[in-house]
Structure formats: structure tokens, C-alpha cells
GROMACS .gro file of C-alpha atoms in nm:
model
  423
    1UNK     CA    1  -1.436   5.680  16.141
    2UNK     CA    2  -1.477   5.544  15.781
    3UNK     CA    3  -1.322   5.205  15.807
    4UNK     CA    4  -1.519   4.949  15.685
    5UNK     CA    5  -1.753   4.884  15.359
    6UNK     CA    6  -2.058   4.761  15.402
    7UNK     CA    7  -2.120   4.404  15.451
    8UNK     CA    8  -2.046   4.141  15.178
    9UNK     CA    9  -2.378   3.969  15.234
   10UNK     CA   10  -2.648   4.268  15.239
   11UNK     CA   11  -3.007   4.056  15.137
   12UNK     CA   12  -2.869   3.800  15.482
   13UNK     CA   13  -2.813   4.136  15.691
   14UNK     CA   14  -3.194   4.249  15.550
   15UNK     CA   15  -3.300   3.888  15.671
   16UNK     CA   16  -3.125   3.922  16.009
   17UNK     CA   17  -3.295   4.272  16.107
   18UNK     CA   18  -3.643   4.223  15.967
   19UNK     CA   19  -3.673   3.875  16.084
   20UNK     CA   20  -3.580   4.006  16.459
   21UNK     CA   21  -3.763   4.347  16.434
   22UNK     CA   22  -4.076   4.127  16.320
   23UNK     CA   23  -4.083   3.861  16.625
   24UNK     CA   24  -4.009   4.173  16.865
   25UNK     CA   25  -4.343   4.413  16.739
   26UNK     CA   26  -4.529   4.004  16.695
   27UNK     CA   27  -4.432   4.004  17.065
   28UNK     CA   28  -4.517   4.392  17.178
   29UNK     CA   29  -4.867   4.376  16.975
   30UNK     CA   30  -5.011   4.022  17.088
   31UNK     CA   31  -5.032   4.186  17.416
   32UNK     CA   32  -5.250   4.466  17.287
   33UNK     CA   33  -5.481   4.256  17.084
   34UNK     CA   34  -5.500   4.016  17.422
   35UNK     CA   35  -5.525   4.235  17.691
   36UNK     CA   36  -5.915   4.150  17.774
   37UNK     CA   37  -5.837   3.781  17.817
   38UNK     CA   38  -5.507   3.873  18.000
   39UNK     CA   39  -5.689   4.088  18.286
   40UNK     CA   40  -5.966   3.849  18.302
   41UNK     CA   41  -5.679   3.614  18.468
   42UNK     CA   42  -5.439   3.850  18.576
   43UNK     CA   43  -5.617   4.150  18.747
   44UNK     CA   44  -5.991   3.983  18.808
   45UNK     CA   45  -6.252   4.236  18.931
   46UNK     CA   46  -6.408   4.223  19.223
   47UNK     CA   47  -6.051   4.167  19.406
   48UNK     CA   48  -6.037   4.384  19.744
   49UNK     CA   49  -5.663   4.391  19.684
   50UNK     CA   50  -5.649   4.773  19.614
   51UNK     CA   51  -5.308   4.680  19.459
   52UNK     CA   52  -5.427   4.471  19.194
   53UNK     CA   53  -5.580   4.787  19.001
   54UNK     CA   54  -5.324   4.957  19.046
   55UNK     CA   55  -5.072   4.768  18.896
   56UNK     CA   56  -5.297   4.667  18.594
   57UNK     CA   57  -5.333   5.082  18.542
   58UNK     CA   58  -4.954   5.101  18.564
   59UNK     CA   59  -4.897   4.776  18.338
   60UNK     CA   60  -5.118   4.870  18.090
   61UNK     CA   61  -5.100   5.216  18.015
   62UNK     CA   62  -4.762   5.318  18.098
   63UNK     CA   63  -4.425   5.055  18.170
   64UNK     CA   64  -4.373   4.966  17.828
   65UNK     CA   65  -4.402   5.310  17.669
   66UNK     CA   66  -4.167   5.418  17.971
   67UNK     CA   67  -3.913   5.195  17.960
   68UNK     CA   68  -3.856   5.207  17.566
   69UNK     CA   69  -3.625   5.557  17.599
   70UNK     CA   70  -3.465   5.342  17.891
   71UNK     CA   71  -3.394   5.048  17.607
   72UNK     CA   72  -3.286   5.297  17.329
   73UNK     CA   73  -3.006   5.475  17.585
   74UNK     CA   74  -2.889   5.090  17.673
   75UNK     CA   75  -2.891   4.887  17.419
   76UNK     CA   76  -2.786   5.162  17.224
   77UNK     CA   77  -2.471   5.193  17.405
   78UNK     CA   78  -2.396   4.822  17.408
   79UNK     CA   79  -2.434   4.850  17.015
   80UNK     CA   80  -2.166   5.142  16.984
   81UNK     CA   81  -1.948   4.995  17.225
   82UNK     CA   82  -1.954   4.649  17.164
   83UNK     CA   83  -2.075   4.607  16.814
   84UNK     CA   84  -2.484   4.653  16.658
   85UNK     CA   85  -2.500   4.238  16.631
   86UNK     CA   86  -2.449   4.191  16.990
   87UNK     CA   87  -2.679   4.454  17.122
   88UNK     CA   88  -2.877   4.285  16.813
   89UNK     CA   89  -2.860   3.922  17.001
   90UNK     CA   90  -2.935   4.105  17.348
   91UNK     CA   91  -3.288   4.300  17.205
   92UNK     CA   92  -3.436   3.872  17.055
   93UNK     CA   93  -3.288   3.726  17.352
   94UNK     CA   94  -3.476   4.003  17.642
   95UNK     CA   95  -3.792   3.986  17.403
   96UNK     CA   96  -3.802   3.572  17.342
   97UNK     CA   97  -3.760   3.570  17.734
   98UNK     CA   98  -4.041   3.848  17.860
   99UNK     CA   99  -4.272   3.664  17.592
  100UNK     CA  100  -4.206   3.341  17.765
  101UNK     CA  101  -4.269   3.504  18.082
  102UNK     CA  102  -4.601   3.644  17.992
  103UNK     CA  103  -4.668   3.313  17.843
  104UNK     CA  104  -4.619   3.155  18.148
  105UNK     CA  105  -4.767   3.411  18.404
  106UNK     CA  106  -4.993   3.253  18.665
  107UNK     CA  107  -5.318   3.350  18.726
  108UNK     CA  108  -5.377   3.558  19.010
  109UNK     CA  109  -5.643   3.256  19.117
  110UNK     CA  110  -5.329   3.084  19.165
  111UNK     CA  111  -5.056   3.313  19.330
  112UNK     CA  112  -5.233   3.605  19.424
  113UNK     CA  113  -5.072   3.980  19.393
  114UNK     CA  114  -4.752   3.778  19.247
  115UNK     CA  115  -4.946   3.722  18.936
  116UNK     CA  116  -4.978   4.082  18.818
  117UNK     CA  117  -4.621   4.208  19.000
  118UNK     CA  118  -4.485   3.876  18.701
  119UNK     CA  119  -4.709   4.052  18.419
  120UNK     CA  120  -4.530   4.381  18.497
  121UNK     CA  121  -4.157   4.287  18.501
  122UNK     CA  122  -4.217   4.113  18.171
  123UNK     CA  123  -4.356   4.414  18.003
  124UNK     CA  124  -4.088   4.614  18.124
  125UNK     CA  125  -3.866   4.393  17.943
  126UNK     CA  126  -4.099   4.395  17.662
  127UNK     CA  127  -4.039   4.781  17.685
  128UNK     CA  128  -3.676   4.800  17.713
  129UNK     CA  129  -3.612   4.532  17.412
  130UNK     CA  130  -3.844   4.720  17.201
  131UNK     CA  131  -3.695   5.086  17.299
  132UNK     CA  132  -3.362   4.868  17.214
  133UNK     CA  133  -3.465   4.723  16.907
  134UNK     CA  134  -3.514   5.059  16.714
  135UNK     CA  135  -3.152   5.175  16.820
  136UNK     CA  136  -2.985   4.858  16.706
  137UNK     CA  137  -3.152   4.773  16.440
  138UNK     CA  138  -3.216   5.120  16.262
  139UNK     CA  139  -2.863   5.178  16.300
  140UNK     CA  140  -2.750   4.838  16.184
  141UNK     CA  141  -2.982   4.878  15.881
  142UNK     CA  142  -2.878   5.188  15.701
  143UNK     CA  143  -2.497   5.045  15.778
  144UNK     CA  144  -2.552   4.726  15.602
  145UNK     CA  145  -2.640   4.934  15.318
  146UNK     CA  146  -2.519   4.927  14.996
  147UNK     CA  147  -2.449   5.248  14.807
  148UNK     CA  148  -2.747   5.434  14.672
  149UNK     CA  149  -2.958   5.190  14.877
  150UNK     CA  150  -2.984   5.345  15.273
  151UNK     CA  151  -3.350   5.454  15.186
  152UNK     CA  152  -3.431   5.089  15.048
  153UNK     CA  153  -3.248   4.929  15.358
  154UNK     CA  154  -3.397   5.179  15.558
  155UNK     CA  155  -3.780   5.142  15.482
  156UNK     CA  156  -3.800   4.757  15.598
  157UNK     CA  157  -3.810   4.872  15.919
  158UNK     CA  158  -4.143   4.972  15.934
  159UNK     CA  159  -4.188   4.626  15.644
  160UNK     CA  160  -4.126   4.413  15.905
  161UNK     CA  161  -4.268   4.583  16.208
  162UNK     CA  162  -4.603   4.596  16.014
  163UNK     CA  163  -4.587   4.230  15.951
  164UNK     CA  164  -4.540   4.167  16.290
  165UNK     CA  165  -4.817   4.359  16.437
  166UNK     CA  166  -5.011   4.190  16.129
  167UNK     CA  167  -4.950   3.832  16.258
  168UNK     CA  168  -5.026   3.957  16.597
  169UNK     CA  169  -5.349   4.038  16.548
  170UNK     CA  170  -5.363   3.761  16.257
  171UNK     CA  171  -5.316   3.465  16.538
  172UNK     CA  172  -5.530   3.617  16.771
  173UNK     CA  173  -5.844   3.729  16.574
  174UNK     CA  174  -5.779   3.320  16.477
  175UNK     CA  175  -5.747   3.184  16.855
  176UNK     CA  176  -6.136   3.453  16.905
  177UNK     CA  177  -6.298   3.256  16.617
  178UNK     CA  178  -6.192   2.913  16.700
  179UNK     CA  179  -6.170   2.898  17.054
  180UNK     CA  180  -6.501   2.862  17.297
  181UNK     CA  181  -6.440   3.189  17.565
  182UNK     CA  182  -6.348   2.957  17.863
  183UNK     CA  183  -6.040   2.808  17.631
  184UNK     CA  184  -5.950   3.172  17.513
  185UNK     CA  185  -5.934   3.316  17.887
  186UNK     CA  186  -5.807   2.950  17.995
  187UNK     CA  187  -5.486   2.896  17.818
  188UNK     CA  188  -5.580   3.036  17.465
  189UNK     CA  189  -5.444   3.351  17.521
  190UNK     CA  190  -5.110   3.220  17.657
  191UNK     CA  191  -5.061   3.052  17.314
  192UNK     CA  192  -4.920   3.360  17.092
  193UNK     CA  193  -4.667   3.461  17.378
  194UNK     CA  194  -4.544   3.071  17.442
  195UNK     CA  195  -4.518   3.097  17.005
  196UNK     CA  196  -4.292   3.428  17.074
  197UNK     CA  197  -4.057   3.290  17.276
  198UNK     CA  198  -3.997   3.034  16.989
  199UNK     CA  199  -3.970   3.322  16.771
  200UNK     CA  200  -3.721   3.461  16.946
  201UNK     CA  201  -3.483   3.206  16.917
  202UNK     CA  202  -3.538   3.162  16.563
  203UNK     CA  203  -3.488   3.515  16.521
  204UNK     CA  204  -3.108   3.500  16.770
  205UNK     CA  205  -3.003   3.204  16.537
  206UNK     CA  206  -3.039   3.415  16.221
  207UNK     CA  207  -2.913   3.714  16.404
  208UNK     CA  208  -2.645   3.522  16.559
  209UNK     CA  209  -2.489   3.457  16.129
  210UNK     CA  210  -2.475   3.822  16.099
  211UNK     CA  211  -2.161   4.014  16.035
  212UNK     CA  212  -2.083   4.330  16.206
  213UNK     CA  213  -2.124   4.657  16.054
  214UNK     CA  214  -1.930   4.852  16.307
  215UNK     CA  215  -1.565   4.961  16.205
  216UNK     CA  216  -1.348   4.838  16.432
  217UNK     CA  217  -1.122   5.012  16.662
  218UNK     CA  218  -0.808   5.038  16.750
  219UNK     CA  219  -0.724   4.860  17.131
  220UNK     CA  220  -0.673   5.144  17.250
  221UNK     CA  221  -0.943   5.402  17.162
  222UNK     CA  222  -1.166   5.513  17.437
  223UNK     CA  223  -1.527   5.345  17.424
  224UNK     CA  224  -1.809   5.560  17.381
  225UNK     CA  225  -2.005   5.659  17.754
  226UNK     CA  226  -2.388   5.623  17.796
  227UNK     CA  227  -2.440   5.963  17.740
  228UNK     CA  228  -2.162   6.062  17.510
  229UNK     CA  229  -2.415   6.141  17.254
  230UNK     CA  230  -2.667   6.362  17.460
  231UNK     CA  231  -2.317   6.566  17.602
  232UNK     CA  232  -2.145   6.589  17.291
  233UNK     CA  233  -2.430   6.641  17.038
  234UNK     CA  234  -2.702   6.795  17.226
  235UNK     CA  235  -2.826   6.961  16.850
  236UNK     CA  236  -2.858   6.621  16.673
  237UNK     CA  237  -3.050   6.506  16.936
  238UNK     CA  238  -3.321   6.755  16.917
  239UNK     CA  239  -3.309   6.739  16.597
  240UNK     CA  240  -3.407   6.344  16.628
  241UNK     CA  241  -3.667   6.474  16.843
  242UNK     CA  242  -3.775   6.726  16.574
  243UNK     CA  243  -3.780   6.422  16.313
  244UNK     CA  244  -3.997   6.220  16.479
  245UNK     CA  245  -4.271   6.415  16.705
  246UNK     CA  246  -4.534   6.419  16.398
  247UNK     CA  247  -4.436   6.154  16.219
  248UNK     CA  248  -4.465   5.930  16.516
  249UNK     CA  249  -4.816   6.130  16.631
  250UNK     CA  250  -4.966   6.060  16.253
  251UNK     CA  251  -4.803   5.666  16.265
  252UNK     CA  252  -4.971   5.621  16.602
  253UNK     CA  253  -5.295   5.794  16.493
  254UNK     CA  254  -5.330   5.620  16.171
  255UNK     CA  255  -5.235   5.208  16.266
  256UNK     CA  256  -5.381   5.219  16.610
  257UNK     CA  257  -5.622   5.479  16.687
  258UNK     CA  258  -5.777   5.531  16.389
  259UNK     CA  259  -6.046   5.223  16.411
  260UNK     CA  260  -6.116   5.361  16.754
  261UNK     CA  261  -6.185   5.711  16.638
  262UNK     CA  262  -6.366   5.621  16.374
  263UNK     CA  263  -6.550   5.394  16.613
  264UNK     CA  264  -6.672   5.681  16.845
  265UNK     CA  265  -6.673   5.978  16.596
  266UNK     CA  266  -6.913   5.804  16.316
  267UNK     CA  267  -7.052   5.460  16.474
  268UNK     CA  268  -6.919   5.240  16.221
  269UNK     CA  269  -6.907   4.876  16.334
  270UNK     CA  270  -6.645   4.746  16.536
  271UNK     CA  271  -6.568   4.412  16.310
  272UNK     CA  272  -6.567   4.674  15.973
  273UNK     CA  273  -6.329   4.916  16.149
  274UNK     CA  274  -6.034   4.594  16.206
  275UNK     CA  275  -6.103   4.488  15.883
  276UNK     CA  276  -5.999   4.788  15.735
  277UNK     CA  277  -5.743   4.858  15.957
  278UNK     CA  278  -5.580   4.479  15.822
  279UNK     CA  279  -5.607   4.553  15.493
  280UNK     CA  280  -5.475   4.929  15.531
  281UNK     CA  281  -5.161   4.779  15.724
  282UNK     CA  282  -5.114   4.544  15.467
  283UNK     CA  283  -5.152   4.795  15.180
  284UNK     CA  284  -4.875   5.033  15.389
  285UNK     CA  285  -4.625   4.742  15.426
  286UNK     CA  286  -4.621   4.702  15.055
  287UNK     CA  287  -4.564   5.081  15.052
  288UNK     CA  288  -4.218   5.104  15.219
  289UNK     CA  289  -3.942   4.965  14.971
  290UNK     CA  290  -4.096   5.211  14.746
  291UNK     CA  291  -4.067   5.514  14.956
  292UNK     CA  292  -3.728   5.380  15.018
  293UNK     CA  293  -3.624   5.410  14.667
  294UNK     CA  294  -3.761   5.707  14.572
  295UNK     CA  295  -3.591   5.901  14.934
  296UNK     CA  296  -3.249   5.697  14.727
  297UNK     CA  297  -3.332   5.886  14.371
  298UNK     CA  298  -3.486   6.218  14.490
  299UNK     CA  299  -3.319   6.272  14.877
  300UNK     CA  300  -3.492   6.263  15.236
  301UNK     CA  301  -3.622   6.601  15.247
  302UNK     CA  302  -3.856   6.564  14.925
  303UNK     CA  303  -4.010   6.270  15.094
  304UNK     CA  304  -4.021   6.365  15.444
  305UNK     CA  305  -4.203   6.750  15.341
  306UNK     CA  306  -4.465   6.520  15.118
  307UNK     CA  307  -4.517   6.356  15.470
  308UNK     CA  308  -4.513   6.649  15.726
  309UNK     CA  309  -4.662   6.933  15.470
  310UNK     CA  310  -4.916   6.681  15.333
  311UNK     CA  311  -5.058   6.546  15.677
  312UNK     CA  312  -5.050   6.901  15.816
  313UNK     CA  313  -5.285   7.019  15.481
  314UNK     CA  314  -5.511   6.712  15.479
  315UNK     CA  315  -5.520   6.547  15.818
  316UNK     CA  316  -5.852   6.787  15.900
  317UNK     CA  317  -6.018   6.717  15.555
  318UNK     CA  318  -5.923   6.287  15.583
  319UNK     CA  319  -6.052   6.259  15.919
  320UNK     CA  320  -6.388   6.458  15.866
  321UNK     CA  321  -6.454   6.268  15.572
  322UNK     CA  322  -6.507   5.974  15.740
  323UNK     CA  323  -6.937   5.908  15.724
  324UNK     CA  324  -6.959   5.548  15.922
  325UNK     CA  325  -6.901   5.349  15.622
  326UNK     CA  326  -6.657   5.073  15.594
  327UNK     CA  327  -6.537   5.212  15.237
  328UNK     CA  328  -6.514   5.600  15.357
  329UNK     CA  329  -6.267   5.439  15.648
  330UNK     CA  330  -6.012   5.256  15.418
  331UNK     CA  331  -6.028   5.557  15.145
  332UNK     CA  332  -5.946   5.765  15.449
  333UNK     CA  333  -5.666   5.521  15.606
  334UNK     CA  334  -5.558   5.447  15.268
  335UNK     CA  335  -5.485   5.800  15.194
  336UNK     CA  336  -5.302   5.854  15.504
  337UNK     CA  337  -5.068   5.528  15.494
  338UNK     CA  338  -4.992   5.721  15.117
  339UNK     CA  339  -4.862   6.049  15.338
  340UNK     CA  340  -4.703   5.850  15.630
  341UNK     CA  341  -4.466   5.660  15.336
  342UNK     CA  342  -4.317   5.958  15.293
  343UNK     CA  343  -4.192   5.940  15.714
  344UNK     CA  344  -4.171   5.561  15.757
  345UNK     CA  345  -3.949   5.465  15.459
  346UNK     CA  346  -3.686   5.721  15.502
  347UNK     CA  347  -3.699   5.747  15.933
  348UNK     CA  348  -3.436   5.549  15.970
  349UNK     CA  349  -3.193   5.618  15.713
  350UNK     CA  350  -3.242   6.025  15.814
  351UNK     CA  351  -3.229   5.937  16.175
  352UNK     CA  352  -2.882   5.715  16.095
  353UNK     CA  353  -2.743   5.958  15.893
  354UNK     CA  354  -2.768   6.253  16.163
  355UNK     CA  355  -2.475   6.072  16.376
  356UNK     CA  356  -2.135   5.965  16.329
  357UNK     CA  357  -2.088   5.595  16.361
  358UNK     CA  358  -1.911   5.619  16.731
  359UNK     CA  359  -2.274   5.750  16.906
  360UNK     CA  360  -2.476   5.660  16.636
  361UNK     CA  361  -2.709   5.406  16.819
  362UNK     CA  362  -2.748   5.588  17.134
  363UNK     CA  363  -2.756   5.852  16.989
  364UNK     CA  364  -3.045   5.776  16.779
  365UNK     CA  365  -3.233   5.569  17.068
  366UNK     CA  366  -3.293   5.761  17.385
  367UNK     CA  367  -3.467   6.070  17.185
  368UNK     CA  368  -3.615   5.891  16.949
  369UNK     CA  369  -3.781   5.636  17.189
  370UNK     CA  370  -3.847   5.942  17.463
  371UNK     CA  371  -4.035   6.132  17.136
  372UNK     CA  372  -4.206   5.829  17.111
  373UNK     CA  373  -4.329   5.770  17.407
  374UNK     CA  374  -4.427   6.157  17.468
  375UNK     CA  375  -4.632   6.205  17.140
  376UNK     CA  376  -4.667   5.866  17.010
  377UNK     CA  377  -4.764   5.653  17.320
  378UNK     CA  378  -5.033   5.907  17.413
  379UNK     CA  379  -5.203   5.977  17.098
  380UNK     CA  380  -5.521   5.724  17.172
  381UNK     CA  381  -5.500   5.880  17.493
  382UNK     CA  382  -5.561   6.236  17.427
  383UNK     CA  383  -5.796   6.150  17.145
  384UNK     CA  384  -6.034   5.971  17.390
  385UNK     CA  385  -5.968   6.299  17.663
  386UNK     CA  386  -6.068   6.575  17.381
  387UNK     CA  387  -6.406   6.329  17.309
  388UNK     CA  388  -6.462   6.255  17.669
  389UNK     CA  389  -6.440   6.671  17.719
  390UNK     CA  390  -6.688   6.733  17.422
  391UNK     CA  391  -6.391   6.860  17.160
  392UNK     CA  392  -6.318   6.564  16.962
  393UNK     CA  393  -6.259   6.821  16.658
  394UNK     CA  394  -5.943   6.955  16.843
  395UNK     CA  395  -5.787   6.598  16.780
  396UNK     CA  396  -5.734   6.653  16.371
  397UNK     CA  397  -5.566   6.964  16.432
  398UNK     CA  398  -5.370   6.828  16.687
  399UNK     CA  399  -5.194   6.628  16.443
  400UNK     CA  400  -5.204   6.874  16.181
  401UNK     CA  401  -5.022   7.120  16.441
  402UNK     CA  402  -4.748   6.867  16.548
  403UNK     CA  403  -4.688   6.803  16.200
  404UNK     CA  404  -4.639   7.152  16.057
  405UNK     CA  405  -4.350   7.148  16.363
  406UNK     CA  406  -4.193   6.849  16.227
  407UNK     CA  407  -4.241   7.004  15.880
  408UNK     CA  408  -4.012   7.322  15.986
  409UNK     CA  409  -3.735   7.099  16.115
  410UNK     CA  410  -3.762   6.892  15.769
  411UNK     CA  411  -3.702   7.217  15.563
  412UNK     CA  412  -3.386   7.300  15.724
  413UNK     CA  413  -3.272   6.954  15.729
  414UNK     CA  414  -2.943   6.908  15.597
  415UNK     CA  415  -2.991   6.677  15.279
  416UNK     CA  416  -2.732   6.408  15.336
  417UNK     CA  417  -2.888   6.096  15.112
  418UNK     CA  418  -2.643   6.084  14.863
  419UNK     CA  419  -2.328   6.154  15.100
  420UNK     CA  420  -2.123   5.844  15.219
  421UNK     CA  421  -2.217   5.783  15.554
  422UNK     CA  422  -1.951   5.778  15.844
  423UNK     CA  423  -1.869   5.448  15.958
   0.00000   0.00000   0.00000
């Protein structure tokens, strides 16, 4: 299907992505960065409700990284049946209301057991708009492309994820300082989710001016099923898989876990570890457009091996360079948001470019988010397992492993940048 050109108004389809894809990782990462003040209401200690653990284990740790492959296969199929702007409007709309929801959560003072069973629906739709989000938006992206510009288009996905986790833990590092701790666990942590749900209909009015990037089809040709693109192409979707396993390992690593790691490996300061984490995160959103552009000059695989063949080579080295100092930590994660560029900026565009247009979405959400959630979700975890066993040196090759996988799937990647893309 090559029907359509790409939109007339590219910069307002830009706007309408980022803009949504921002508010939706603002909304997934003000949970992390408030999670102490939300237990201290939600799942108190001391409670002889064996339950209430249980679910804060379960809430925690595991619904929204489980239900994001669940998202992806959805909302992936409402974009390639019933257009990328509407599954666009559906992703703002699930995410404005779960933030609201989480917002409004009562404590468990208050309602008991109900408190925490409320905290866990809404991150379960905090999962499955997020797993949806990637689908949609990736896919809508790369389409609203110009020619020659599917890397550039392509790299703002990680632009504006970045500056959403960035305001995340902006506002709440700013809600710490200013707030006394009886205001914070009071009703100051409630503030950043009740500002999401605001968000979110900011970002459904933009989205809502959008135009459509899917071709449209004839009345009577058959809609695509839920799992047309697992049946049909099983290859492309391990090869999604393939694409993503390190790079989402080293992106996980390097934004989240590497403060932490640093934290227990070397003893550097807690409030020195953030800070370098900020400015690193700040330093990699400026990054993108240009890996974009160069993946638009030079092709995917170029940038994709500097990635994969350069964190597989260095990952060891980076992360035993580290000596407890605040400047050793942001040459280190300075040097590694360098690498991950070389994924991030192109992800995307590769990922889009592996489908045709009628599975594209689906196709590109359920294995992606699933790879995600296998090797990106549980990269803190198994970091923290290999220190709490005594082998915290495993960790580095870990990544370095993973990587070198991804690496071998990059070299026999078709190179398909500077091909018109099936729409």
C-alpha cells in the first residue's frame, strides 16, 4: 500500500507526537521519583493486612512493565485498523485518566485494602498507554516524515520522552525542597499526577488537529486482525526483538540504574549521583536530532553497529572507571549517552521501516514492548541480584553480552534508510 504522501504539515505532526509522548513518560516517571511518599499513604507498614504487601510488590515491580506488550498488541491494532491519530487520542486520553486516578487515590487510612487495589488499576493503565504509546506514535512518526528525514522524525522520540522523565523528576526534586515532609506525604505528592491529567488533555487537543498518516482503504478491504502481524510475519518480529534486547538493556542501564550502581559499586553520594544523572539526560536529549540526521546521510546500520559494537567493546572499561567521584560518573554516563545515540535516534525509524504499513503498529508494539519488559524492565533488578550474590562484576558483561547479540542482528540488517517506505 503506497497511497498517500506524507502529511502537508510535518513540524505540527512533530508537535502532536512529542507533545503526547512527553506528558505520557511525565506521567510513567513521576511515579518512580514518588514512590516513597506514595507507599507511605498507600501501603503503610505495620498493616496486618497480608494483602497490602502484596499488592504494593505486585504494583511496584511488575503491572506496568507487564501490561506495556499488552498496550503495544492493542493500541497497535486500533492504529492499523482505525487510523495512528485515533489510537494516538486513545494512548493521552487512558494516560490523562490513570494520572488522575493516582492523583486522586485515597489513602489506605481512609478506605482500607481499596486504596492500594485503586493504585493498581491505574498503573495498569499507566502500563497499557505507555506499551501503546510506542506503537502509535513510533509508527506515526517515521510516517509523517518527509523524504530524507525518517531518522530526524524518528529520533524525537526518545527527545521528548527524555524531557518528560526530566520534568518528572524536575517537579518533584522541587515539591522535596519546598515542601515540609508532612505536606509532601500529605497531598504534595498527589500534585504532579493531578498536573498530568491536565497534561493529558492538552496533549488530546493538539493530538486531536493532527492529520492521519495512514493510506486509506478501500470499503471493502479486510481490516488487519490482532495478531495478523505475529501470524503473517513471524521473522520481522524477531527481528524487532533482535533490535531492541541491548539497546533497551544499555538505555535502561544508563538513565535509570546507573546512579544506583554507581551508588553501591563506588559510594559516591546520593545527591551527586541525580545530579549527574540530570545533566547526562539533558546532554542525551540534545543528542537525538543529530543521530537522526546522520542515520538520514549515512543509513541505520552505520549508526546502530557504533551503538551495539561500541557498548559491547567499552561497557566493561566505562563502568569500571567509575572511582566515587561526581566527575568520573558524568564522564562515564556522558560517554555512554554518546554510544546509546547511535540506538535511540534511529529505533524507531528501523523498527517502522521493518513492516508494511497494514501491520506496521502492531507489528512493531507487542515485541518491542515484550523485549522491553524482558531485558529492559529487569535490568536494575538483576544488577542489584549479581551485588546482593557477591558478583556485581558479572553486571558489565551482561550488557556487553546482550549487546554483541543485538550487534549480530544489526550486521545482517537489511539497510532500508534511503528506500521509500510502504504506506
Amino acid at each position: 500500500m503506497r497511497a498517500s504522501a506524507p502529511p502537508r504539515r510535518p513540524l505540527r505532526q512533530l508537535l502532536a507526537a512529542s507533545v503526547g509522548n512527553a506528558v505520557e513518560w511525565y506521567d510513567w516517571y513521576a511515579y518512580t521519583f514518588l514512590a516513597t511518599h506514595i507507599a507511605r499513604q498507600v501501603f503503610p507498614s505495620g498493616s496486618g493486612d497480608s494483602l497490602v504487601p502484596l499488592l504494593s510488590t505486585f504494583a511496584v515491580f511488575a503491572v506496568g512493565f507487564f501490561m506495556r506488550p499488552v498496550g503495544g498488541l492493542l493500541m497497535g491494532a486500533i492504529a492499523d485498523r482505525r487510523g495512528r491519530r485515533t489510537a494516538l487520542t486513545v494512548t493521552i486520553l487512558l494516560m490523562g485518566g490513570s494520572s488522575l486516578l493516582v492523583g486522586l487515590t485515597p489513602a489506605y487510612a481512609s478506605v482500607g485494602v481499596l486504596s492500594p487495589v485503586v493504585l493498581v488499576a491505574a498503573r495498569l493503565l499507566q502500563g497499557l498507554s505507555v506499551g501503546g504509546e510506542f506503537a502509535a506514535s513510533t509508527t506515526f512518526l517515521v510516517e509523517s516524515a518527509g523524504p530524507g528525514r525518517r531518522g530526524l522524525f524518528s529520533s524525537f522520540q526518545y527527545v521528548s520522552t527524555t524531557i518528560g522523565q526530566l520534568a518528572a523528576s524536575g517537579l518533584a526534586a522541587l515539591l522535596v525542597a519546598r515542601l515540609s515532609e508532612e505536606a509532601m506525604n500529605g497531598w504534595g505528592w498527589r500534585v504532579p499526577f493531578l498536573l498530568g491529567a491536565v497534561l493529558g488533555l492538552a496533549g488530546f487537543w493538539i493530538r486531536r488537529g493532527a492529520e492521519e498518516t495512514l493510506a486509506h482503504r478501500p470499503a471493502e478491504a479486510p481490516r488487519p486482525g490482532l495478531f495478523d502481524a505475529l501470524r503473517h510475519h513471524p521473522r520481522a518480529s524477531l527481528l524487532i526483538a533482535g533490535i531492541t534486547a541491548g539497546g533497551t538493556l544499555a538505555y535502561y542501564t544508563w538513565t535509570s540504574y546507573l546512579p544506583t550502581y554507581a551508588e553501591l559499586e563506588t559510594g559516591i553520594a546520593k545527591r551527586d549521583a541525580l545530579l549527574a544523572g540530570t545533566l547526562s539526560l539533558a546532554f542525551f536529549a540534545l543528542l537525538q536530532p543529530v543521530g537522526g540526521l546522520l542515520s538520514d546521510r549515512f543509513g541505520r546500520k552505520p549508526c546502530l553497529l557504533f551503538f551495539g559494537l561500541g557498548f559491547a567493546l567499552l561497557v566493561v572499561p566505562l563502568l569500571r572507571a567509575l572511582d566515587g567521584s561526581f566527575g568520573s560518573l558524568l564522564l562515564v554516563q556522558g560517554a555512554g549517552m554518546v554510544l546509546l545515540t547511535g540506538f535511540t535516534s534511529v529505533s524507531a525509524a528501523v523498527n517502522a521501516e521493518v513492516f508494511p504499513a497494514r501491520v506496521r503498529a502492531a507489528g512493531i508494539g507487542f515485541p518491542y514492548s515484550l523485549t522491553v519488559a524482558l531485558f529492559g524492565g529487569t535490568a536494575p533488578y538483576i544488577g542489584t541480584l549479581l551485588k546482593e550474590l557477591g558478583r556485581p562484576g558479572l553486571f558489565p558483561w551482561y550488557v556487553a553480552v546482550l549487546c554483541l547479540c543485538s550487534s549480530a542482528v544489526y550486521l545482517r540488517l537489511p539497510e532500508r534508510a534511503h528506500e521509500p517506505l510502504d504506506r
